Amino acid sequence: MKFLIGCAVWSYKGWLGDFYPKGTRNADFLKLYSRRFNAVEGNTTFYAVPNTETVKKWASETPENFRFCLKLPRAITHNGILQPYIPKALEFAEQMRPLGTRLAPMFLQLPPSYSPKLIDDLGLFLEAWQQTKLPLAVEVRHRDWFQEIDAIALNKLLESFNIGRVLLDSRPIYTGDDDPQLESERRKPKLPVQFTITSNFSLIRFISHPKLEMNQQFMAEWVTQIQNWLQQNKEIYFFVHCPIEDYSPRNARHFYQNFYQKLQENGLNISPLPWDEVEQEPNQLSLW
């Protein structure tokens, strides 16, 4: 059973003194991160494309079983239609190949302005992507994609190319009276959650609440759903976000420990979280 979990980023200075030991150099963040989680969403490529040397360094600093799920650059995805940017997308795919087996499904995040009226454009892009022979997932944010007729059309399109559908769950941060996004530069969309798999893998983005108790009912739902998918031999990539980024590692670890325990109780096995196998140094993880 293949279940991988992580956060959206690895280079966050606010984790110093908690997730990372005090005094850790920025250059060592990825190496330490990859010894605690087994995957990262890799938001960094949305804003800037790393050069070949950097990509090779990412590979050399991480264990063989670590995985990167990188977001396609916004210069490709957020300029209206996709078709004119197909060459850039194919070029980006080639630039990431030095990651080798560490390169997991990448994902195409479409802006809220990209509606089902552009499904033919999306189809042309996905057809061209087949040249890369690399796995890909698509995240849609226009609300019409979640209407039954358009959701069915999207799922059929993705299935025809064995493309995954990114599942975004922002329900925890819209639960309760407080607003954990007050200090956030970008608010996460409030969209329905459709538990749909269109490929042999699923990429899930869970937007957690800073208060652990606000996440429990949704985590329990995901535990059940993911268990079912794992029994169907699906690969699951689960990424935990939080509007207050300081809490993302804690929330991700909490989810994994709950999930691990539930599977053990049901006689199913996944590997322990690397974090739980790391020998703790004094004052290394004071948050816990």
CSV table of C-alpha atoms in Angstrom, one decimal:
chain,number,residue,atom,x,y,z
A,1,MET,CA,0.0,0.0,0.0
A,2,LYS,CA,1.4,3.3,-1.1
A,3,PHE,CA,0.5,6.3,1.0
A,4,LEU,CA,2.7,9.4,1.0
A,5,ILE,CA,2.2,12.6,3.1
A,6,GLY,CA,3.8,16.0,3.5
A,7,CYS,CA,3.3,19.7,3.3
A,8,ALA,CA,3.2,22.3,0.5
A,9,VAL,CA,6.7,23.5,1.1
A,10,TRP,CA,10.0,22.6,2.8
A,11,SER,CA,11.7,26.0,3.1
A,12,TYR,CA,9.8,27.8,5.8
A,13,LYS,CA,11.8,29.7,8.4
A,14,GLY,CA,8.9,29.7,10.8
A,15,TRP,CA,9.6,26.0,11.5
A,16,LEU,CA,13.0,26.8,12.9
A,17,GLY,CA,13.2,25.7,16.6
A,18,ASP,CA,10.2,23.3,16.2
A,19,PHE,CA,10.2,21.2,13.0
A,20,TYR,CA,13.8,22.1,12.3
A,21,PRO,CA,16.5,22.4,15.0
A,22,LYS,CA,17.5,25.9,16.0
A,23,GLY,CA,20.4,27.1,13.9
A,24,THR,CA,19.5,24.9,10.9
A,25,ARG,CA,20.8,26.5,7.6
A,26,ASN,CA,18.3,27.1,4.8
A,27,ALA,CA,20.4,24.9,2.6
A,28,ASP,CA,19.7,22.0,5.0
A,29,PHE,CA,15.9,22.3,5.1
A,30,LEU,CA,15.1,19.9,2.3
A,31,LYS,CA,17.4,17.2,3.6
A,32,LEU,CA,15.8,17.4,7.1
A,33,TYR,CA,12.3,17.6,5.7
A,34,SER,CA,12.8,14.5,3.6
A,35,ARG,CA,13.8,12.5,6.7
A,36,ARG,CA,10.5,13.4,8.4
A,37,PHE,CA,7.9,13.2,5.6
A,38,ASN,CA,8.0,11.1,2.4
A,39,ALA,CA,6.6,13.7,0.0
A,40,VAL,CA,6.3,17.4,-0.7
A,41,GLU,CA,3.8,19.3,-2.8
A,42,GLY,CA,6.5,21.6,-4.2
A,43,ASN,CA,4.7,24.9,-4.4
A,44,THR,CA,8.0,26.6,-5.3
A,45,THR,CA,7.8,25.7,-9.0
A,46,PHE,CA,4.6,27.6,-9.3
A,47,TYR,CA,6.5,30.8,-8.8
A,48,ALA,CA,9.9,30.1,-10.4
A,49,VAL,CA,11.4,27.3,-12.4
A,50,PRO,CA,14.6,25.9,-10.8
A,51,ASN,CA,17.7,25.4,-13.0
A,52,THR,CA,19.1,21.9,-13.7
A,53,GLU,CA,21.7,22.1,-11.0
A,54,THR,CA,19.1,22.9,-8.4
A,55,VAL,CA,16.9,20.0,-9.5
A,56,LYS,CA,19.8,17.6,-9.4
A,57,LYS,CA,20.6,18.8,-5.9
A,58,TRP,CA,17.0,18.1,-4.8
A,59,ALA,CA,17.5,14.6,-5.9
A,60,SER,CA,20.9,14.1,-4.2
A,61,GLU,CA,19.7,15.5,-0.9
A,62,THR,CA,16.6,13.2,-0.5
A,63,PRO,CA,16.1,9.5,0.1
A,64,GLU,CA,15.3,7.2,-2.9
A,65,ASN,CA,11.7,6.7,-1.6
A,66,PHE,CA,11.0,10.5,-1.3
A,67,ARG,CA,8.6,12.0,-3.8
A,68,PHE,CA,8.1,15.5,-5.3
A,69,CYS,CA,4.6,16.5,-6.6
A,70,LEU,CA,5.5,19.7,-8.3
A,71,LYS,CA,3.0,22.4,-9.5
A,72,LEU,CA,3.3,23.6,-13.0
A,73,PRO,CA,4.4,27.3,-13.2
A,74,ARG,CA,1.7,30.0,-13.1
A,75,ALA,CA,3.3,31.4,-16.3
A,76,ILE,CA,1.8,28.4,-18.0
A,77,THR,CA,-1.5,27.9,-16.1
A,78,HIS,CA,-2.7,31.4,-15.3
A,79,ASN,CA,-2.7,33.3,-18.7
A,80,GLY,CA,-6.2,32.4,-20.0
A,81,ILE,CA,-6.2,29.4,-22.3
A,82,LEU,CA,-3.6,26.7,-22.1
A,83,GLN,CA,-2.9,25.8,-25.7
A,84,PRO,CA,-0.3,28.6,-26.4
A,85,TYR,CA,1.7,27.4,-23.4
A,86,ILE,CA,1.9,23.7,-24.3
A,87,PRO,CA,5.6,24.1,-25.5
A,88,LYS,CA,6.5,25.7,-22.1
A,89,ALA,CA,4.7,22.9,-20.2
A,90,LEU,CA,6.6,20.2,-22.1
A,91,GLU,CA,9.9,22.1,-21.5
A,92,PHE,CA,9.1,22.3,-17.8
A,93,ALA,CA,8.5,18.5,-17.7
A,94,GLU,CA,11.9,17.9,-19.2
A,95,GLN,CA,13.6,20.3,-16.8
A,96,MET,CA,12.2,18.2,-13.9
A,97,ARG,CA,13.4,14.9,-15.2
A,98,PRO,CA,16.7,15.0,-13.2
A,99,LEU,CA,14.6,14.0,-10.2
A,100,GLY,CA,14.3,10.6,-11.7
A,101,THR,CA,12.2,8.2,-9.7
A,102,ARG,CA,11.6,10.9,-7.1
A,103,LEU,CA,9.4,12.8,-9.6
A,104,ALA,CA,5.8,11.9,-8.6
A,105,PRO,CA,2.6,13.2,-10.3
A,106,MET,CA,2.9,16.9,-11.1
A,107,PHE,CA,-0.2,19.0,-11.1
A,108,LEU,CA,-1.9,21.6,-13.1
A,109,GLN,CA,-3.8,24.1,-10.9
A,110,LEU,CA,-6.3,26.1,-13.0
A,111,PRO,CA,-7.5,29.5,-11.8
A,112,PRO,CA,-11.1,30.3,-10.8
A,113,SER,CA,-11.5,32.0,-14.2
A,114,TYR,CA,-10.9,28.8,-16.1
A,115,SER,CA,-14.5,27.5,-16.6
A,116,PRO,CA,-15.9,24.3,-18.2
A,117,LYS,CA,-16.4,26.4,-21.4
A,118,LEU,CA,-12.7,25.8,-21.9
A,119,ILE,CA,-12.8,22.0,-21.7
A,120,ASP,CA,-11.7,21.6,-25.3
A,121,ASP,CA,-8.6,23.7,-24.5
A,122,LEU,CA,-7.9,21.5,-21.5
A,123,GLY,CA,-8.3,18.4,-23.7
A,124,LEU,CA,-5.7,19.7,-26.2
A,125,PHE,CA,-3.3,20.4,-23.3
A,126,LEU,CA,-3.7,16.9,-21.8
A,127,GLU,CA,-3.3,15.2,-25.1
A,128,ALA,CA,-0.1,17.0,-25.7
A,129,TRP,CA,1.1,16.2,-22.2
A,130,GLN,CA,1.0,12.5,-23.1
A,131,GLN,CA,4.3,13.1,-25.0
A,132,THR,CA,6.0,13.4,-21.6
A,133,LYS,CA,4.9,10.0,-20.4
A,134,LEU,CA,4.8,11.6,-16.9
A,135,PRO,CA,1.8,11.4,-14.5
A,136,LEU,CA,-0.2,14.6,-14.1
A,137,ALA,CA,-3.2,15.7,-12.0
A,138,VAL,CA,-5.5,18.6,-12.6
A,139,GLU,CA,-7.1,21.0,-10.0
A,140,VAL,CA,-10.1,23.0,-11.0
A,141,ARG,CA,-11.4,26.0,-9.1
A,142,HIS,CA,-14.3,27.5,-11.2
A,143,ARG,CA,-17.5,26.4,-9.3
A,144,ASP,CA,-19.2,25.2,-12.5
A,145,TRP,CA,-16.8,22.3,-12.7
A,146,PHE,CA,-18.5,20.9,-9.6
A,147,GLN,CA,-22.0,20.9,-11.2
A,148,GLU,CA,-23.0,17.4,-12.1
A,149,ILE,CA,-22.9,17.7,-15.9
A,150,ASP,CA,-19.6,19.4,-16.0
A,151,ALA,CA,-18.1,17.2,-13.3
A,152,ILE,CA,-19.0,14.1,-15.3
A,153,ALA,CA,-17.5,15.6,-18.5
A,154,LEU,CA,-14.3,16.6,-16.6
A,155,ASN,CA,-13.9,13.2,-15.0
A,156,LYS,CA,-14.4,11.4,-18.4
A,157,LEU,CA,-11.7,13.6,-20.0
A,158,LEU,CA,-9.2,12.9,-17.2
A,159,GLU,CA,-9.9,9.2,-17.2
A,160,SER,CA,-9.4,9.0,-21.0
A,161,PHE,CA,-5.8,10.2,-20.5
A,162,ASN,CA,-5.2,8.5,-17.1
A,163,ILE,CA,-4.9,12.0,-15.5
A,164,GLY,CA,-5.6,12.4,-11.8
A,165,ARG,CA,-8.1,14.9,-10.3
A,166,VAL,CA,-6.7,17.0,-7.4
A,167,LEU,CA,-9.1,16.8,-4.5
A,168,LEU,CA,-9.1,20.1,-2.5
A,169,ASP,CA,-10.7,20.0,0.9
A,170,SER,CA,-10.9,23.4,2.6
A,171,ARG,CA,-13.9,22.6,4.8
A,172,PRO,CA,-11.9,22.7,8.1
A,173,ILE,CA,-11.1,26.4,7.7
A,174,TYR,CA,-14.7,27.3,7.0
A,175,THR,CA,-15.9,25.5,10.1
A,176,GLY,CA,-16.5,27.4,13.3
A,177,ASP,CA,-16.8,31.0,14.2
A,178,ASP,CA,-13.1,32.1,13.9
A,179,ASP,CA,-11.4,32.8,10.6
A,180,PRO,CA,-7.9,31.3,10.5
A,181,GLN,CA,-7.2,33.1,7.2
A,182,LEU,CA,-7.3,36.6,8.6
A,183,GLU,CA,-3.5,37.0,8.2
A,184,SER,CA,-3.2,35.0,5.0
A,185,GLU,CA,-2.2,36.7,1.8
A,186,ARG,CA,-4.4,34.4,-0.3
A,187,ARG,CA,-7.7,32.9,0.8
A,188,LYS,CA,-8.3,29.2,-0.1
A,189,PRO,CA,-11.4,28.6,-2.2
A,190,LYS,CA,-14.5,27.3,-0.6
A,191,LEU,CA,-15.5,24.5,-3.0
A,192,PRO,CA,-17.4,21.2,-2.7
A,193,VAL,CA,-15.4,18.0,-2.1
A,194,GLN,CA,-16.0,15.3,-4.6
A,195,PHE,CA,-14.4,12.0,-3.7
A,196,THR,CA,-13.5,11.0,-7.2
A,197,ILE,CA,-10.5,9.1,-8.6
A,198,THR,CA,-9.8,9.3,-12.3
A,199,SER,CA,-6.4,7.6,-12.4
A,200,ASN,CA,-4.3,5.0,-10.6
A,201,PHE,CA,-3.4,7.7,-8.0
A,202,SER,CA,-5.0,10.5,-6.1
A,203,LEU,CA,-3.5,13.8,-5.0
A,204,ILE,CA,-5.3,15.4,-2.0
A,205,ARG,CA,-4.8,18.9,-0.7
A,206,PHE,CA,-6.2,19.2,2.9
A,207,ILE,CA,-6.5,22.7,4.2
A,208,SER,CA,-6.4,22.2,7.9
A,209,HIS,CA,-7.5,24.4,10.7
A,210,PRO,CA,-4.8,25.5,13.3
A,211,LYS,CA,-7.0,24.0,16.0
A,212,LEU,CA,-6.6,20.2,15.8
A,213,GLU,CA,-10.1,19.6,17.1
A,214,MET,CA,-11.6,21.5,14.1
A,215,ASN,CA,-10.1,18.9,11.7
A,216,GLN,CA,-11.1,15.7,13.4
A,217,GLN,CA,-14.4,15.0,11.6
A,218,PHE,CA,-12.9,15.7,8.2
A,219,MET,CA,-9.8,13.6,9.0
A,220,ALA,CA,-11.9,10.7,10.0
A,221,GLU,CA,-13.8,10.9,6.7
A,222,TRP,CA,-10.5,10.9,4.8
A,223,VAL,CA,-9.1,8.0,6.8
A,224,THR,CA,-12.1,5.9,5.7
A,225,GLN,CA,-12.0,7.0,2.1
A,226,ILE,CA,-8.2,6.6,1.7
A,227,GLN,CA,-8.3,3.1,3.2
A,228,ASN,CA,-10.9,2.1,0.6
A,229,TRP,CA,-8.7,3.5,-2.2
A,230,LEU,CA,-5.5,1.8,-0.9
A,231,GLN,CA,-7.4,-1.5,-0.9
A,232,GLN,CA,-8.1,-0.8,-4.6
A,233,ASN,CA,-4.3,-0.5,-5.2
A,234,LYS,CA,-4.4,3.3,-5.7
A,235,GLU,CA,-1.4,5.5,-4.8
A,236,ILE,CA,-2.3,8.3,-2.4
A,237,TYR,CA,-0.5,11.6,-2.1
A,238,PHE,CA,-1.9,13.6,0.9
A,239,PHE,CA,-0.7,17.2,1.5
A,240,VAL,CA,-1.6,19.1,4.6
A,241,HIS,CA,-1.8,22.9,4.4
A,242,CYS,CA,-2.7,25.4,7.1
A,243,PRO,CA,-3.4,29.2,6.8
A,244,ILE,CA,-1.0,29.6,9.7
A,245,GLU,CA,1.9,27.7,8.1
A,246,ASP,CA,3.6,27.1,11.5
A,247,TYR,CA,1.1,24.3,12.2
A,248,SER,CA,1.3,22.4,8.9
A,249,PRO,CA,3.9,19.8,10.0
A,250,ARG,CA,2.1,19.2,13.3
A,251,ASN,CA,-1.3,18.7,11.6
A,252,ALA,CA,0.2,16.4,8.9
A,253,ARG,CA,1.9,14.2,11.6
A,254,HIS,CA,-1.3,14.1,13.6
A,255,PHE,CA,-3.2,12.9,10.6
A,256,TYR,CA,-0.7,10.2,9.7
A,257,GLN,CA,-0.6,8.9,13.2
A,258,ASN,CA,-4.4,8.6,13.3
A,259,PHE,CA,-4.4,7.0,9.9
A,260,TYR,CA,-1.6,4.6,10.7
A,261,GLN,CA,-3.4,3.4,13.9
A,262,LYS,CA,-6.7,2.9,12.1
A,263,LEU,CA,-5.1,0.8,9.4
A,264,GLN,CA,-3.2,-1.3,12.0
A,265,GLU,CA,-6.5,-2.0,13.8
A,266,ASN,CA,-8.0,-3.2,10.5
A,267,GLY,CA,-5.1,-5.5,9.7
A,268,LEU,CA,-3.6,-3.3,7.0
A,269,ASN,CA,-0.1,-2.0,6.8
A,270,ILE,CA,1.6,1.1,5.6
A,271,SER,CA,5.2,2.2,6.6
A,272,PRO,CA,5.6,4.3,9.7
A,273,LEU,CA,6.1,8.0,9.2
A,274,PRO,CA,9.9,8.6,8.7
A,275,TRP,CA,9.6,11.3,11.3
A,276,ASP,CA,8.6,8.7,13.9
A,277,GLU,CA,11.8,6.8,13.1
A,278,VAL,CA,14.2,9.7,13.4
A,279,GLU,CA,16.2,9.8,16.6
A,280,GLN,CA,15.2,13.0,18.4
A,281,GLU,CA,17.9,15.5,19.3
A,282,PRO,CA,17.6,17.7,22.4
A,283,ASN,CA,15.1,20.6,21.8
A,284,GLN,CA,14.8,19.5,18.2
A,285,LEU,CA,11.0,19.4,18.1
A,286,SER,CA,9.7,21.4,21.0
A,287,LEU,CA,6.2,21.7,19.4
A,288,TRP,CA,5.7,18.0,20.1
